[in-house]
Amino acid sequence: MSEHSPFDDDSEVAVTSESLRDDLLDAYPKKTRRKREKQVVVNHKQADESGLVSLPVIGANTRTIPGVITQRGCSYAGCKGVILGPTRDIVNITHGPIGCGFYSWLTRRNQTLAPTDEHDNFMPYCFSTDMQDENIIFGGEKKLAKAIEEAYELFKPKAIAVFSTCPVGLIGDDVHQVAAEMKEKLGINVFGFSCEGYKGVSQSAGHHIANNQIFKHVVGEDDTKRGKWSINLLGEYNIGGDAFLIEDLLQRCGIDLVATFSGNSTYDQFANSHMAQLNCVMCHRSINYVADMMEKKYGPPWIKVNFIGAKATAKSLRKIAEYFDDQELTEKVEAVISEEYPAVFEAQKTYKPRCEGKRAMLFVGGSRAHHYQELFAELGMKTIAAGYEFAHRDDYEGRDVLPDIKVDADSRNIEELHVDADPDHYRGDDRAKAIERERAGYKFKEYDGLMADMPEKALVIDDINHHESEELIRRMKPDLFCAGIKEKYAVQKMGVPCKQLHSYDYGGPYAGFQGAINFYKEIDRMVNAKVWSMIQPPWSDQADQNAPSSSSVRRGG
């Protein structure tokens, strides 16, 4: 293996992954470097005598260093903004000052489609208790109870959820007690989330907290039986309409989608979700908790899927059909794939020659930094660096490392639900079928993580910060940088297009076969736009020449 980066580096001086890693870390004080060097690794895979491949150990799910400009969000953002935000008929009340109400708005472009105007859709609304100074001093429980009652009188929802922000946790308001009292008074489901922003190390803690409460308070309420081939889709949030395309594919295949957690979702779907025969996990980090708990309590097993990329979509549909082991379903799935692929091939013929060989970096949350590499590969593009905002080690190294992960103090702050098989609702038939399929070689709970699919010697960086992003761009000069809204404009000022993969830059959808075609067009437009050659990044000679000299700067006085 060459010591140089394997990514067709066209810069004047080739940059090795090892030297670039050292340069990134050299800027830090010793104590900071000791921590960051565990989170910045070169993806060097080693095989032992038996052929078993081992991956580097990466530091993940650790606190961000104070003073570093991180991409992360908080626990409240993960709970309200990510998990519950896409559910249209639950009134979500933020308990806290109005500044915390940012994530009470629809900030992630989660879309929904109510069947008729008569169905509730509260997603466009912003609900907040708007705590004032006196509430911080004397407590805000009375104001919260009044807000819940007011929301009920105005909207008559099936459920109301309450989200704690940092001040609420600091002053000790008991949102769970208030929720229980209002549930009894109003006769609807009211439940709370202890998702104060400081809990955990990132928004990942909020995902876990949200999953726990939805599982505890909603899942299992409705025992209506489902179709012949029924599934849940976990970890799909319908950004830009992704879930609509996936729902259409599943419907055409004859697959009964019981619930999506939580794109285009409803309270009733959550309540009935335990009746699905199979759980399909998209975003491993944000939702694997629900998949595990549902299997233990009700019986349905889970598999990892990916509907980002045409090849990945076809593979996921076939994997679902393989589980049910039904010839009729298999034929329907193959028919749908055959209908969709000609347009994909035509689009690849058009866009791949224009994008092939270009290089991308992906630093986004969830599994997106992994899934979207499928789409770039279909365009012939190479991913030279990637990482997550809020991953745990298993998201990078695969689930085989789970027994080796130590539970730290931050993780212990998050409630771990003890789940046993439900004596009345556990479906032994689903478990028996899973055992039968497993004996036949079918793989459940299988996820090899990001690094297994990353190129050899690529850089993998957890919780990347602004300094590291800027240095990567300056040294490696990628053709595209994928991140979030906080990074977007700083990156583009460096002369590099930035694709925002949290909210899609008002584009999308990008899931499924049609979504892949949409993505090909968008990426071609971005990486081949002439405007980027007109921007002079800070490190260019011309930029230095255009900068005003000290003698030419007019001084006051």
PDB file of N, CA, C and O in Angstrom, residues 5 7 17 20 24 40-41 43 359-364 369-370 373 376 382-388 396 450 454-461 464 468-469 472-473 476 478 480-482:
ATOM      1  N   SER A   5      -1.803   9.378   0.004  1.00  0.00           N
ATOM      2  CA  SER A   5      -3.249   9.272  -0.024  1.00  0.00           C
ATOM      3  C   SER A   5      -3.678   8.629  -1.337  1.00  0.00           C
ATOM      4  O   SER A   5      -3.177   8.993  -2.404  1.00  0.00           O
ATOM      5  N   PHE A   7      -6.168   8.932  -3.227  1.00  0.00           N
ATOM      6  CA  PHE A   7      -7.328   9.583  -3.805  1.00  0.00           C
ATOM      7  C   PHE A   7      -6.988  10.499  -4.992  1.00  0.00           C
ATOM      8  O   PHE A   7      -7.588  11.540  -5.176  1.00  0.00           O
ATOM      9  N   SER A  17      -2.221  10.634   4.630  1.00  0.00           N
ATOM     10  CA  SER A  17      -3.231  10.700   5.688  1.00  0.00           C
ATOM     11  C   SER A  17      -2.574  10.865   7.046  1.00  0.00           C
ATOM     12  O   SER A  17      -3.053  11.611   7.908  1.00  0.00           O
ATOM     13  N   LEU A  20      -1.244  14.462   7.470  1.00  0.00           N
ATOM     14  CA  LEU A  20      -2.349  15.395   7.637  1.00  0.00           C
ATOM     15  C   LEU A  20      -2.934  15.272   9.041  1.00  0.00           C
ATOM     16  O   LEU A  20      -3.232  16.280   9.695  1.00  0.00           O
ATOM     17  N   LEU A  24      -3.146  18.300  11.813  1.00  0.00           N
ATOM     18  CA  LEU A  24      -4.378  18.714  12.475  1.00  0.00           C
ATOM     19  C   LEU A  24      -4.196  18.773  13.987  1.00  0.00           C
ATOM     20  O   LEU A  24      -4.682  19.693  14.654  1.00  0.00           O
ATOM     21  N   VAL A  40      -9.407  11.216  15.958  1.00  0.00           N
ATOM     22  CA  VAL A  40      -8.953  11.425  14.571  1.00  0.00           C
ATOM     23  C   VAL A  40      -8.078  10.236  14.205  1.00  0.00           C
ATOM     24  O   VAL A  40      -6.965  10.099  14.719  1.00  0.00           O
ATOM     25  N   VAL A  41      -8.574   9.357  13.344  1.00  0.00           N
ATOM     26  CA  VAL A  41      -7.833   8.133  13.025  1.00  0.00           C
ATOM     27  C   VAL A  41      -7.716   7.954  11.521  1.00  0.00           C
ATOM     28  O   VAL A  41      -8.542   8.432  10.744  1.00  0.00           O
ATOM     29  N   ASN A  43      -7.933   5.300   8.612  1.00  0.00           N
ATOM     30  CA  ASN A  43      -8.675   4.047   8.452  1.00  0.00           C
ATOM     31  C   ASN A  43      -7.774   2.963   7.852  1.00  0.00           C
ATOM     32  O   ASN A  43      -7.867   2.613   6.680  1.00  0.00           O
ATOM     33  N   ARG A 359     -13.790  14.369  -5.481  1.00  0.00           N
ATOM     34  CA  ARG A 359     -13.587  13.905  -4.110  1.00  0.00           C
ATOM     35  C   ARG A 359     -14.498  14.641  -3.134  1.00  0.00           C
ATOM     36  O   ARG A 359     -14.666  15.853  -3.228  1.00  0.00           O
ATOM     37  N   ALA A 360     -15.057  13.873  -2.217  1.00  0.00           N
ATOM     38  CA  ALA A 360     -16.006  14.434  -1.261  1.00  0.00           C
ATOM     39  C   ALA A 360     -15.559  14.155   0.171  1.00  0.00           C
ATOM     40  O   ALA A 360     -14.867  13.173   0.446  1.00  0.00           O
ATOM     41  N   MET A 361     -15.978  15.035   1.070  1.00  0.00           N
ATOM     42  CA  MET A 361     -15.840  14.831   2.513  1.00  0.00           C
ATOM     43  C   MET A 361     -17.235  14.931   3.121  1.00  0.00           C
ATOM     44  O   MET A 361     -18.020  15.793   2.730  1.00  0.00           O
ATOM     45  N   LEU A 362     -17.530  14.053   4.086  1.00  0.00           N
ATOM     46  CA  LEU A 362     -18.855  14.024   4.691  1.00  0.00           C
ATOM     47  C   LEU A 362     -18.742  14.059   6.213  1.00  0.00           C
ATOM     48  O   LEU A 362     -18.187  13.130   6.810  1.00  0.00           O
ATOM     49  N   PHE A 363     -19.259  15.109   6.804  1.00  0.00           N
ATOM     50  CA  PHE A 363     -19.266  15.221   8.267  1.00  0.00           C
ATOM     51  C   PHE A 363     -20.663  15.645   8.708  1.00  0.00           C
ATOM     52  O   PHE A 363     -20.964  16.828   8.864  1.00  0.00           O
ATOM     53  N   VAL A 364     -21.516  14.651   8.870  1.00  0.00           N
ATOM     54  CA  VAL A 364     -22.907  14.893   9.251  1.00  0.00           C
ATOM     55  C   VAL A 364     -23.334  13.854  10.274  1.00  0.00           C
ATOM     56  O   VAL A 364     -22.672  12.847  10.488  1.00  0.00           O
ATOM     57  N   ALA A 369     -23.390  10.226   6.976  1.00  0.00           N
ATOM     58  CA  ALA A 369     -22.011  10.226   6.478  1.00  0.00           C
ATOM     59  C   ALA A 369     -21.608   8.866   5.934  1.00  0.00           C
ATOM     60  O   ALA A 369     -20.637   8.750   5.191  1.00  0.00           O
ATOM     61  N   HIS A 370     -22.349   7.842   6.293  1.00  0.00           N
ATOM     62  CA  HIS A 370     -22.127   6.495   5.751  1.00  0.00           C
ATOM     63  C   HIS A 370     -23.010   6.259   4.529  1.00  0.00           C
ATOM     64  O   HIS A 370     -22.534   5.913   3.453  1.00  0.00           O
ATOM     65  N   GLN A 373     -22.316   7.898   1.040  1.00  0.00           N
ATOM     66  CA  GLN A 373     -21.169   7.428   0.264  1.00  0.00           C
ATOM     67  C   GLN A 373     -21.619   6.482  -0.847  1.00  0.00           C
ATOM     68  O   GLN A 373     -20.956   6.356  -1.873  1.00  0.00           O
ATOM     69  N   PHE A 376     -22.424   8.785  -3.787  1.00  0.00           N
ATOM     70  CA  PHE A 376     -21.211   9.310  -4.415  1.00  0.00           C
ATOM     71  C   PHE A 376     -20.491   8.227  -5.207  1.00  0.00           C
ATOM     72  O   PHE A 376     -19.944   8.491  -6.283  1.00  0.00           O
ATOM     73  N   LYS A 382     -15.165   9.843  -4.941  1.00  0.00           N
ATOM     74  CA  LYS A 382     -14.448   9.185  -3.849  1.00  0.00           C
ATOM     75  C   LYS A 382     -14.615   9.972  -2.557  1.00  0.00           C
ATOM     76  O   LYS A 382     -14.501  11.195  -2.542  1.00  0.00           O
ATOM     77  N   THR A 383     -14.862   9.255  -1.487  1.00  0.00           N
ATOM     78  CA  THR A 383     -14.959   9.874  -0.166  1.00  0.00           C
ATOM     79  C   THR A 383     -13.600   9.777   0.509  1.00  0.00           C
ATOM     80  O   THR A 383     -13.119   8.687   0.789  1.00  0.00           O
ATOM     81  N   ILE A 384     -12.984  10.917   0.762  1.00  0.00           N
ATOM     82  CA  ILE A 384     -11.621  10.911   1.290  1.00  0.00           C
ATOM     83  C   ILE A 384     -11.555  11.169   2.789  1.00  0.00           C
ATOM     84  O   ILE A 384     -10.520  10.954   3.413  1.00  0.00           O
ATOM     85  N   ALA A 385     -12.659  11.632   3.378  1.00  0.00           N
ATOM     86  CA  ALA A 385     -12.710  11.825   4.828  1.00  0.00           C
ATOM     87  C   ALA A 385     -14.168  11.866   5.239  1.00  0.00           C
ATOM     88  O   ALA A 385     -15.024  12.355   4.501  1.00  0.00           O
ATOM     89  N   ALA A 386     -14.448  11.339   6.421  1.00  0.00           N
ATOM     90  CA  ALA A 386     -15.831  11.320   6.893  1.00  0.00           C
ATOM     91  C   ALA A 386     -15.864  11.180   8.402  1.00  0.00           C
ATOM     92  O   ALA A 386     -14.878  10.785   9.035  1.00  0.00           O
ATOM     93  N   GLY A 387     -17.008  11.480   8.984  1.00  0.00           N
ATOM     94  CA  GLY A 387     -17.186  11.322  10.415  1.00  0.00           C
ATOM     95  C   GLY A 387     -18.567  11.773  10.825  1.00  0.00           C
ATOM     96  O   GLY A 387     -19.330  12.320  10.019  1.00  0.00           O
ATOM     97  N   TYR A 388     -18.887  11.523  12.086  1.00  0.00           N
ATOM     98  CA  TYR A 388     -20.204  11.830  12.624  1.00  0.00           C
ATOM     99  C   TYR A 388     -20.123  12.924  13.676  1.00  0.00           C
ATOM    100  O   TYR A 388     -19.083  13.138  14.293  1.00  0.00           O
ATOM    101  N   TYR A 396     -19.061   3.500  14.132  1.00  0.00           N
ATOM    102  CA  TYR A 396     -17.838   3.511  13.327  1.00  0.00           C
ATOM    103  C   TYR A 396     -17.299   2.101  13.086  1.00  0.00           C
ATOM    104  O   TYR A 396     -16.947   1.742  11.964  1.00  0.00           O
ATOM    105  N   LEU A 450     -19.277   2.474   9.819  1.00  0.00           N
ATOM    106  CA  LEU A 450     -18.774   3.369   8.779  1.00  0.00           C
ATOM    107  C   LEU A 450     -17.420   2.942   8.229  1.00  0.00           C
ATOM    108  O   LEU A 450     -17.201   2.893   7.021  1.00  0.00           O
ATOM    109  N   MET A 454     -15.258   2.451   4.352  1.00  0.00           N
ATOM    110  CA  MET A 454     -14.427   3.583   3.953  1.00  0.00           C
ATOM    111  C   MET A 454     -13.167   3.094   3.258  1.00  0.00           C
ATOM    112  O   MET A 454     -12.659   2.003   3.566  1.00  0.00           O
ATOM    113  N   PRO A 455     -12.630   3.867   2.311  1.00  0.00           N
ATOM    114  CA  PRO A 455     -11.388   3.462   1.639  1.00  0.00           C
ATOM    115  C   PRO A 455     -10.223   3.340   2.620  1.00  0.00           C
ATOM    116  O   PRO A 455     -10.195   3.987   3.668  1.00  0.00           O
ATOM    117  N   GLU A 456      -9.276   2.503   2.295  1.00  0.00           N
ATOM    118  CA  GLU A 456      -8.048   2.372   3.079  1.00  0.00           C
ATOM    119  C   GLU A 456      -7.326   3.715   3.134  1.00  0.00           C
ATOM    120  O   GLU A 456      -7.218   4.435   2.145  1.00  0.00           O
ATOM    121  N   LYS A 457      -6.850   4.081   4.319  1.00  0.00           N
ATOM    122  CA  LYS A 457      -6.104   5.305   4.592  1.00  0.00           C
ATOM    123  C   LYS A 457      -6.947   6.580   4.542  1.00  0.00           C
ATOM    124  O   LYS A 457      -6.414   7.684   4.598  1.00  0.00           O
ATOM    125  N   ALA A 458      -8.273   6.445   4.424  1.00  0.00           N
ATOM    126  CA  ALA A 458      -9.111   7.642   4.533  1.00  0.00           C
ATOM    127  C   ALA A 458      -9.100   8.128   5.971  1.00  0.00           C
ATOM    128  O   ALA A 458      -8.888   7.357   6.907  1.00  0.00           O
ATOM    129  N   LEU A 459      -9.326   9.423   6.156  1.00  0.00           N
ATOM    130  CA  LEU A 459      -9.390   9.983   7.503  1.00  0.00           C
ATOM    131  C   LEU A 459     -10.805   9.848   8.057  1.00  0.00           C
ATOM    132  O   LEU A 459     -11.785  10.129   7.361  1.00  0.00           O
ATOM    133  N   VAL A 460     -10.899   9.390   9.291  1.00  0.00           N
ATOM    134  CA  VAL A 460     -12.174   9.294   9.984  1.00  0.00           C
ATOM    135  C   VAL A 460     -12.081  10.172  11.228  1.00  0.00           C
ATOM    136  O   VAL A 460     -11.203   9.979  12.071  1.00  0.00           O
ATOM    137  N   ILE A 461     -12.978  11.163  11.327  1.00  0.00           N
ATOM    138  CA  ILE A 461     -12.886  12.153  12.398  1.00  0.00           C
ATOM    139  C   ILE A 461     -14.225  12.263  13.111  1.00  0.00           C
ATOM    140  O   ILE A 461     -15.251  12.568  12.497  1.00  0.00           O
ATOM    141  N   ILE A 464     -15.906  16.579  14.416  1.00  0.00           N
ATOM    142  CA  ILE A 464     -14.963  17.510  13.770  1.00  0.00           C
ATOM    143  C   ILE A 464     -15.291  18.944  14.180  1.00  0.00           C
ATOM    144  O   ILE A 464     -16.443  19.288  14.427  1.00  0.00           O
ATOM    145  N   GLU A 468     -10.282  21.939  12.270  1.00  0.00           N
ATOM    146  CA  GLU A 468      -9.974  20.728  11.504  1.00  0.00           C
ATOM    147  C   GLU A 468     -10.624  20.765  10.124  1.00  0.00           C
ATOM    148  O   GLU A 468     -10.018  20.365   9.133  1.00  0.00           O
ATOM    149  N   SER A 469     -11.857  21.259  10.051  1.00  0.00           N
ATOM    150  CA  SER A 469     -12.531  21.377   8.746  1.00  0.00           C
ATOM    151  C   SER A 469     -11.761  22.295   7.814  1.00  0.00           C
ATOM    152  O   SER A 469     -11.522  21.974   6.647  1.00  0.00           O
ATOM    153  N   LEU A 472      -8.478  20.662   6.683  1.00  0.00           N
ATOM    154  CA  LEU A 472      -8.731  19.601   5.698  1.00  0.00           C
ATOM    155  C   LEU A 472      -8.978  20.195   4.311  1.00  0.00           C
ATOM    156  O   LEU A 472      -8.442  19.718   3.307  1.00  0.00           O
ATOM    157  N   ILE A 473      -9.810  21.223   4.266  1.00  0.00           N
ATOM    158  CA  ILE A 473     -10.128  21.848   2.980  1.00  0.00           C
ATOM    159  C   ILE A 473      -8.884  22.497   2.383  1.00  0.00           C
ATOM    160  O   ILE A 473      -8.597  22.362   1.188  1.00  0.00           O
ATOM    161  N   MET A 476      -6.368  19.354   1.459  1.00  0.00           N
ATOM    162  CA  MET A 476      -6.830  18.316   0.541  1.00  0.00           C
ATOM    163  C   MET A 476      -7.601  18.859  -0.656  1.00  0.00           C
ATOM    164  O   MET A 476      -7.747  18.175  -1.662  1.00  0.00           O
ATOM    165  N   PRO A 478     -10.918  19.383  -1.435  1.00  0.00           N
ATOM    166  CA  PRO A 478     -11.967  18.497  -1.951  1.00  0.00           C
ATOM    167  C   PRO A 478     -12.845  19.222  -2.967  1.00  0.00           C
ATOM    168  O   PRO A 478     -12.877  20.460  -3.014  1.00  0.00           O
ATOM    169  N   LEU A 480     -16.117  18.686  -2.948  1.00  0.00           N
ATOM    170  CA  LEU A 480     -17.400  18.879  -2.271  1.00  0.00           C
ATOM    171  C   LEU A 480     -17.235  18.573  -0.787  1.00  0.00           C
ATOM    172  O   LEU A 480     -16.552  17.616  -0.421  1.00  0.00           O
ATOM    173  N   PHE A 481     -17.863  19.394   0.040  1.00  0.00           N
ATOM    174  CA  PHE A 481     -17.836  19.195   1.492  1.00  0.00           C
ATOM    175  C   PHE A 481     -19.280  19.100   1.956  1.00  0.00           C
ATOM    176  O   PHE A 481     -20.084  19.993   1.694  1.00  0.00           O
ATOM    177  N   CYS A 482     -19.629  18.010   2.634  1.00  0.00           N
ATOM    178  CA  CYS A 482     -20.996  17.811   3.111  1.00  0.00           C
ATOM    179  C   CYS A 482     -21.042  18.022   4.618  1.00  0.00           C
ATOM    180  O   CYS A 482     -20.281  17.389   5.357  1.00  0.00           O
TER     181      CYS A 482
END
